[in-house]
Structure formats: C-alpha cells, structure tokens
Amino acid sequence: IYCYAIEPPTIESGTFSNEYVYLYVPIESMDAYKNAPHWDRLQFINKYFVDGICYGVISTTEADVSGCLEEDYNYSGHIIIPETVVIEGLTLNVTSIGEEAFWSSENITEVTIPNSVVSIDNYAFSSCEGLITITLGEKVNNIGEEAFIDCQRIKNIYVYNEAPPTICNNTFEVYVNDAATLYVPAGCKNVYSEARYWKYFVNIKEMGIAESITLDKTEVKLKVNETVTLTATILPETTINKEVVWSSS
C-alpha cells in the first residue's frame, strides 16, 4: 500500500482486511501513521529491501535491519550489514538489528555487524542453525534475549567493543559457551572473563596477538648466491601486526 498523504487519512477498522502488508508512507509522516487509529494495526510500515536485506526506516537519519514477511526470507551465506543504506534518496545510518530480523534463516553461515550498530534485539538471529561465525562491531553495546538461540553451530565470535556488551543469560545457547571461541580486543580478556554472562565462555582469546607462524617449506638447501621464497602463514587472521623478520646464522 502506497499512501502519499502527509496526514493519515481517516479509515475504519475493516478498511484493510489483511494487516500483514507493506505500507509505504512519507518518511516524515511515519510516526503519525504508526499512531493513527486503524493505521497502527498494519505491521510493516516503511520496510525496504536494499541489496537483498530488509530495512525499516526509523527516522530521516536512521534505519534498522528489520523483520519482514515470512515469505520474503531468503538469506544465506555471509551476511554483511553496511554502516549506511540509501532509501528514497536519503543516506541512513544502520543503528540496530531488529527483533526477529533474520529469524530461522537456516542458510546463513556468517554475519558481520558494522560499527554503526548499537543494539541487536531479541530473537534477531534465533534458529539460524547454520550460523558459524559472528563479528560484532565496536559500538554494539546491547544484545537481547535469545538473539542467537538455537544456533548451535557457532564456533567463532569476534567482539570489537572493549567494554563487554550487555547480554542476557539466554542470548546464546549454553552449548555455545563451551564450544565456541570468543575473540575480544587486545588487553580485554580479563574484562570479558569477569563480565556478566560473557564469563561463561570457556575459550576467550585476545585479537591482535599471533598464536602461530608456519612456513610453506620446512627444509631448503641452497647453493651460493641462490635464493628462495618462503611464505609465512600467521594465525589467527585477526593478528594486527603480521610483519615477519627473517634472520639466519
């Protein structure tokens, strides 16, 4: 339904028989429609799909990644949320992941949340059974109830906020606390180890610190003036300083 009136027209309770429809209204009038009699019962006001992701317009400057009609869910692979999204010519900051935004998207394997996002609402990724890796930007400070419940394959959680985000006792499956590795900023391991509910993660590691260096060759024989190229693999990928200094004796 596209309604271009700035002021919500008067309608009756039975004007629209299906409340599960998309309603598009002028962005500056969104709050008026949400509070207007009978318009307020429509569930999906100003939802837009951009590059395959459903967004809800919060204001003329902000948007969230939003839940949509069930038949529109088709998320898979690595989902990368952008910091901004352009909707109707406006560049909006993506500041939150809405309730049930990715609910039951079983084919998602990895999700990257940008630094612009502050909160992840309840059930945002619940029942994403294929989810393995989560990356949370440095401004995420609140994650709601059961946001990652029924996601038992999670193995890696990267959190870039030096202050542990607020989470609930059921944000993650209990199983994930034992099976997943929680990566936190350098120097923050103790903070997370003492933080409410984060402390239940058994494996907490600091990002930016090299844990292993391996070479592609274990033995090389050279004659005088000959050279050889060696390739070093530094793990984990989050190691900040990957400079390798070679020396011989």
CSV table of C-alpha atoms in Angstrom, one decimal:
chain,number,residue,atom,x,y,z
A,1,ILE,CA,0.0,0.0,0.0
A,2,TYR,CA,1.5,3.3,-1.0
A,3,CYS,CA,0.0,6.3,0.7
A,4,TYR,CA,1.4,9.7,-0.2
A,5,ALA,CA,-0.8,11.8,2.2
A,6,ILE,CA,1.3,13.7,4.8
A,7,GLU,CA,-1.6,13.4,7.3
A,8,PRO,CA,-3.0,9.9,7.7
A,9,PRO,CA,-6.5,9.7,6.0
A,10,THR,CA,-9.4,8.6,8.2
A,11,ILE,CA,-10.1,4.8,7.8
A,12,GLU,CA,-12.3,2.3,9.6
A,13,SER,CA,-11.2,-0.9,11.4
A,14,GLY,CA,-12.2,-3.0,8.4
A,15,THR,CA,-10.8,-0.9,5.6
A,16,PHE,CA,-7.9,-3.3,5.1
A,17,SER,CA,-8.7,-7.0,5.8
A,18,ASN,CA,-5.1,-8.1,5.9
A,19,GLU,CA,-2.9,-6.3,8.4
A,20,TYR,CA,0.2,-8.2,7.2
A,21,VAL,CA,1.0,-6.0,4.3
A,22,TYR,CA,3.7,-3.5,3.5
A,23,LEU,CA,2.6,0.1,4.0
A,24,TYR,CA,4.8,2.9,2.4
A,25,VAL,CA,4.2,6.4,3.7
A,26,PRO,CA,6.3,9.7,3.5
A,27,ILE,CA,9.2,9.2,5.9
A,28,GLU,CA,8.5,12.4,7.7
A,29,SER,CA,4.9,11.1,8.4
A,30,MET,CA,5.9,7.7,9.7
A,31,ASP,CA,5.2,8.3,13.4
A,32,ALA,CA,1.8,9.9,12.5
A,33,TYR,CA,0.7,6.7,10.7
A,34,LYS,CA,2.0,4.5,13.5
A,35,ASN,CA,-0.1,6.3,16.0
A,36,ALA,CA,-3.2,6.9,13.8
A,37,PRO,CA,-6.4,4.9,14.5
A,38,HIS,CA,-6.5,1.7,12.5
A,39,TRP,CA,-3.4,2.5,10.5
A,40,ASP,CA,-1.4,1.5,13.6
A,41,ARG,CA,-2.6,-2.2,13.2
A,42,LEU,CA,-0.6,-2.6,9.9
A,43,GLN,CA,2.5,-4.5,10.7
A,44,PHE,CA,5.1,-3.4,8.1
A,45,ILE,CA,5.4,0.4,7.8
A,46,ASN,CA,8.2,1.6,5.6
A,47,LYS,CA,10.1,-1.6,5.0
A,48,TYR,CA,12.5,-1.6,2.2
A,49,PHE,CA,14.7,-4.2,0.5
A,50,VAL,CA,18.1,-2.9,-0.4
A,51,ASP,CA,20.7,-5.4,-1.8
A,52,GLY,CA,18.7,-8.3,-0.5
A,53,ILE,CA,18.4,-7.0,3.1
A,54,CYS,CA,15.2,-5.8,4.7
A,55,TYR,CA,15.4,-2.4,6.4
A,56,GLY,CA,12.9,-0.4,8.4
A,57,VAL,CA,13.1,3.4,8.4
A,58,ILE,CA,13.4,4.7,12.0
A,59,SER,CA,13.8,8.4,11.1
A,60,THR,CA,15.2,10.7,8.4
A,61,THR,CA,18.7,9.7,9.6
A,62,GLU,CA,18.4,6.1,10.9
A,63,ALA,CA,17.3,2.7,9.8
A,64,ASP,CA,17.4,-0.8,11.3
A,65,VAL,CA,17.7,-4.2,9.8
A,66,SER,CA,14.1,-5.3,10.2
A,67,GLY,CA,11.9,-8.4,10.2
A,68,CYS,CA,9.8,-8.8,7.1
A,69,LEU,CA,7.0,-11.0,5.8
A,70,GLU,CA,7.9,-14.7,6.3
A,71,GLU,CA,7.8,-15.4,2.5
A,72,ASP,CA,10.5,-12.8,1.9
A,73,TYR,CA,13.1,-14.5,4.0
A,74,ASN,CA,15.8,-15.8,1.7
A,75,TYR,CA,19.1,-15.1,3.5
A,76,SER,CA,22.1,-17.3,3.0
A,77,GLY,CA,25.9,-17.4,3.2
A,78,HIS,CA,27.8,-14.5,4.6
A,79,ILE,CA,25.6,-11.5,5.6
A,80,ILE,CA,27.5,-8.2,5.8
A,81,ILE,CA,25.4,-5.4,7.2
A,82,PRO,CA,26.5,-2.0,5.9
A,83,GLU,CA,27.0,1.1,8.1
A,84,THR,CA,24.7,3.1,5.9
A,85,VAL,CA,21.9,2.4,3.4
A,86,VAL,CA,20.3,4.7,0.8
A,87,ILE,CA,16.5,4.7,0.9
A,88,GLU,CA,14.4,7.2,-1.2
A,89,GLY,CA,17.5,9.3,-1.7
A,90,LEU,CA,18.3,9.5,2.0
A,91,THR,CA,21.5,8.1,3.4
A,92,LEU,CA,20.5,6.5,6.7
A,93,ASN,CA,22.8,5.1,9.5
A,94,VAL,CA,22.1,1.5,10.3
A,95,THR,CA,21.9,1.6,14.1
A,96,SER,CA,20.2,-1.7,15.1
A,97,ILE,CA,19.2,-5.2,14.2
A,98,GLY,CA,15.5,-5.5,14.8
A,99,GLU,CA,13.6,-8.2,16.5
A,100,GLU,CA,13.5,-11.5,14.5
A,101,ALA,CA,15.3,-9.7,11.7
A,102,PHE,CA,16.9,-13.0,10.5
A,103,TRP,CA,14.8,-15.4,12.4
A,104,SER,CA,15.1,-19.0,11.1
A,105,SER,CA,17.4,-18.2,8.3
A,106,GLU,CA,19.0,-21.6,8.3
A,107,ASN,CA,21.4,-21.0,5.4
A,108,ILE,CA,23.3,-18.1,7.0
A,109,THR,CA,26.8,-19.2,7.8
A,110,GLU,CA,28.4,-15.9,8.9
A,111,VAL,CA,27.2,-12.4,9.9
A,112,THR,CA,29.2,-9.2,10.2
A,113,ILE,CA,27.7,-6.4,12.2
A,114,PRO,CA,29.2,-2.9,11.4
A,115,ASN,CA,30.5,-0.3,13.8
A,116,SER,CA,27.3,1.8,13.3
A,117,VAL,CA,25.1,-0.7,15.0
A,118,VAL,CA,24.4,-0.2,18.7
A,119,SER,CA,21.9,-2.9,19.6
A,120,ILE,CA,20.8,-6.3,18.5
A,121,ASP,CA,17.2,-7.0,19.5
A,122,ASN,CA,15.5,-10.1,20.9
A,123,TYR,CA,15.5,-13.2,18.6
A,124,ALA,CA,17.3,-11.3,15.9
A,125,PHE,CA,19.2,-14.4,14.7
A,126,SER,CA,17.3,-17.1,16.6
A,127,SER,CA,17.1,-20.5,14.8
A,128,CYS,CA,19.9,-19.6,12.3
A,129,GLU,CA,21.1,-23.2,12.6
A,130,GLY,CA,23.9,-22.9,10.0
A,131,LEU,CA,25.5,-19.8,11.6
A,132,ILE,CA,29.2,-20.4,12.4
A,133,THR,CA,30.9,-17.1,12.7
A,134,ILE,CA,29.7,-13.8,14.2
A,135,THR,CA,31.5,-10.4,14.1
A,136,LEU,CA,30.2,-7.6,16.3
A,137,GLY,CA,31.3,-4.0,15.6
A,138,GLU,CA,32.9,-1.8,18.2
A,139,LYS,CA,29.7,0.1,19.1
A,140,VAL,CA,27.5,-2.9,19.8
A,141,ASN,CA,26.6,-2.5,23.4
A,142,ASN,CA,23.4,-4.4,23.9
A,143,ILE,CA,22.3,-7.9,22.7
A,144,GLY,CA,18.8,-9.0,23.5
A,145,GLU,CA,17.2,-12.2,24.8
A,146,GLU,CA,17.6,-15.3,22.6
A,147,ALA,CA,19.2,-13.2,19.9
A,148,PHE,CA,21.4,-16.3,19.0
A,149,ILE,CA,19.3,-19.1,20.5
A,150,ASP,CA,19.1,-22.3,18.5
A,151,CYS,CA,22.3,-21.5,16.8
A,152,GLN,CA,24.3,-24.5,18.0
A,153,ARG,CA,26.9,-24.5,15.3
A,154,ILE,CA,28.5,-21.2,16.3
A,155,LYS,CA,32.3,-21.6,16.5
A,156,ASN,CA,33.7,-18.1,16.4
A,157,ILE,CA,32.5,-14.9,18.0
A,158,TYR,CA,34.5,-11.7,17.3
A,159,VAL,CA,33.6,-8.8,19.5
A,160,TYR,CA,35.4,-5.4,18.9
A,161,ASN,CA,33.9,-3.4,21.7
A,162,GLU,CA,36.4,-3.0,24.5
A,163,ALA,CA,33.6,-2.8,27.0
A,164,PRO,CA,31.6,-6.1,27.1
A,165,PRO,CA,28.1,-5.5,25.6
A,166,THR,CA,25.1,-6.2,27.8
A,167,ILE,CA,23.8,-9.7,27.1
A,168,CYS,CA,21.2,-12.0,28.8
A,169,ASN,CA,21.6,-15.4,30.3
A,170,ASN,CA,19.9,-16.8,27.2
A,171,THR,CA,21.4,-14.7,24.4
A,172,PHE,CA,23.5,-17.7,23.3
A,173,GLU,CA,22.9,-21.4,23.8
A,174,VAL,CA,24.7,-22.8,26.8
A,175,TYR,CA,26.4,-25.3,24.5
A,176,VAL,CA,28.0,-22.3,22.6
A,177,ASN,CA,29.7,-21.2,25.8
A,178,ASP,CA,31.7,-24.4,25.8
A,179,ALA,CA,32.1,-25.0,22.0
A,180,ALA,CA,32.8,-21.5,20.6
A,181,THR,CA,35.9,-19.3,20.8
A,182,LEU,CA,35.2,-15.7,21.9
A,183,TYR,CA,37.7,-13.3,20.4
A,184,VAL,CA,38.0,-9.9,22.2
A,185,PRO,CA,40.2,-6.8,21.7
A,186,ALA,CA,43.8,-7.0,22.9
A,187,GLY,CA,44.1,-6.3,26.6
A,188,CYS,CA,40.4,-7.1,27.3
A,189,LYS,CA,40.4,-10.8,28.1
A,190,ASN,CA,40.2,-10.2,31.8
A,191,VAL,CA,37.3,-7.7,31.4
A,192,TYR,CA,35.3,-10.3,29.5
A,193,SER,CA,36.3,-13.1,31.8
A,194,GLU,CA,34.6,-11.2,34.6
A,195,ALA,CA,31.7,-9.7,32.7
A,196,ARG,CA,28.2,-11.0,33.4
A,197,TYR,CA,27.3,-14.0,31.2
A,198,TRP,CA,30.4,-13.4,29.0
A,199,LYS,CA,32.4,-15.0,31.8
A,200,TYR,CA,30.8,-18.4,31.0
A,201,PHE,CA,32.7,-18.7,27.7
A,202,VAL,CA,35.4,-21.3,28.3
A,203,ASN,CA,37.6,-20.2,25.4
A,204,ILE,CA,38.4,-16.4,25.4
A,205,LYS,CA,41.2,-15.1,23.3
A,206,GLU,CA,42.6,-11.7,22.5
A,207,MET,CA,42.7,-10.5,18.9
A,208,GLY,CA,45.8,-8.9,17.5
A,209,ILE,CA,48.2,-11.5,19.0
A,210,ALA,CA,49.9,-14.0,16.8
A,211,GLU,CA,49.4,-17.6,18.0
A,212,SER,CA,51.3,-19.5,15.4
A,213,ILE,CA,53.6,-18.9,12.4
A,214,THR,CA,54.1,-21.7,9.8
A,215,LEU,CA,56.2,-21.8,6.7
A,216,ASP,CA,55.3,-23.4,3.4
A,217,LYS,CA,58.7,-25.2,3.4
A,218,THR,CA,60.3,-27.0,6.4
A,219,GLU,CA,63.7,-27.6,4.8
A,220,VAL,CA,65.6,-25.8,2.0
A,221,LYS,CA,69.0,-26.5,0.5
A,222,LEU,CA,70.7,-23.6,-1.3
A,223,LYS,CA,73.9,-23.1,-3.2
A,224,VAL,CA,76.0,-19.9,-3.0
A,225,ASN,CA,74.1,-16.9,-4.5
A,226,GLU,CA,70.8,-18.9,-4.8
A,227,THR,CA,67.6,-17.5,-3.3
A,228,VAL,CA,64.3,-19.0,-2.3
A,229,THR,CA,60.9,-17.5,-1.5
A,230,LEU,CA,59.3,-18.6,1.8
A,231,THR,CA,55.6,-17.9,2.5
A,232,ALA,CA,54.6,-17.5,6.2
A,233,THR,CA,51.1,-18.1,7.4
A,234,ILE,CA,50.2,-16.2,10.6
A,235,LEU,CA,47.2,-17.2,12.7
A,236,PRO,CA,44.7,-16.1,13.7
A,237,GLU,CA,43.6,-13.9,10.9
A,238,THR,CA,42.8,-11.1,13.4
A,239,THR,CA,46.5,-10.7,14.2
A,240,ILE,CA,47.2,-7.0,13.9
A,241,ASN,CA,51.0,-7.0,13.2
A,242,LYS,CA,51.8,-9.6,10.6
A,243,GLU,CA,55.3,-8.4,9.9
A,244,VAL,CA,57.8,-11.2,9.8
A,245,VAL,CA,61.5,-10.5,10.4
A,246,TRP,CA,63.9,-13.1,8.8
A,247,SER,CA,67.3,-13.8,10.1
A,248,SER,CA,69.9,-16.5,9.6
A,249,SER,CA,73.1,-17.7,11.3
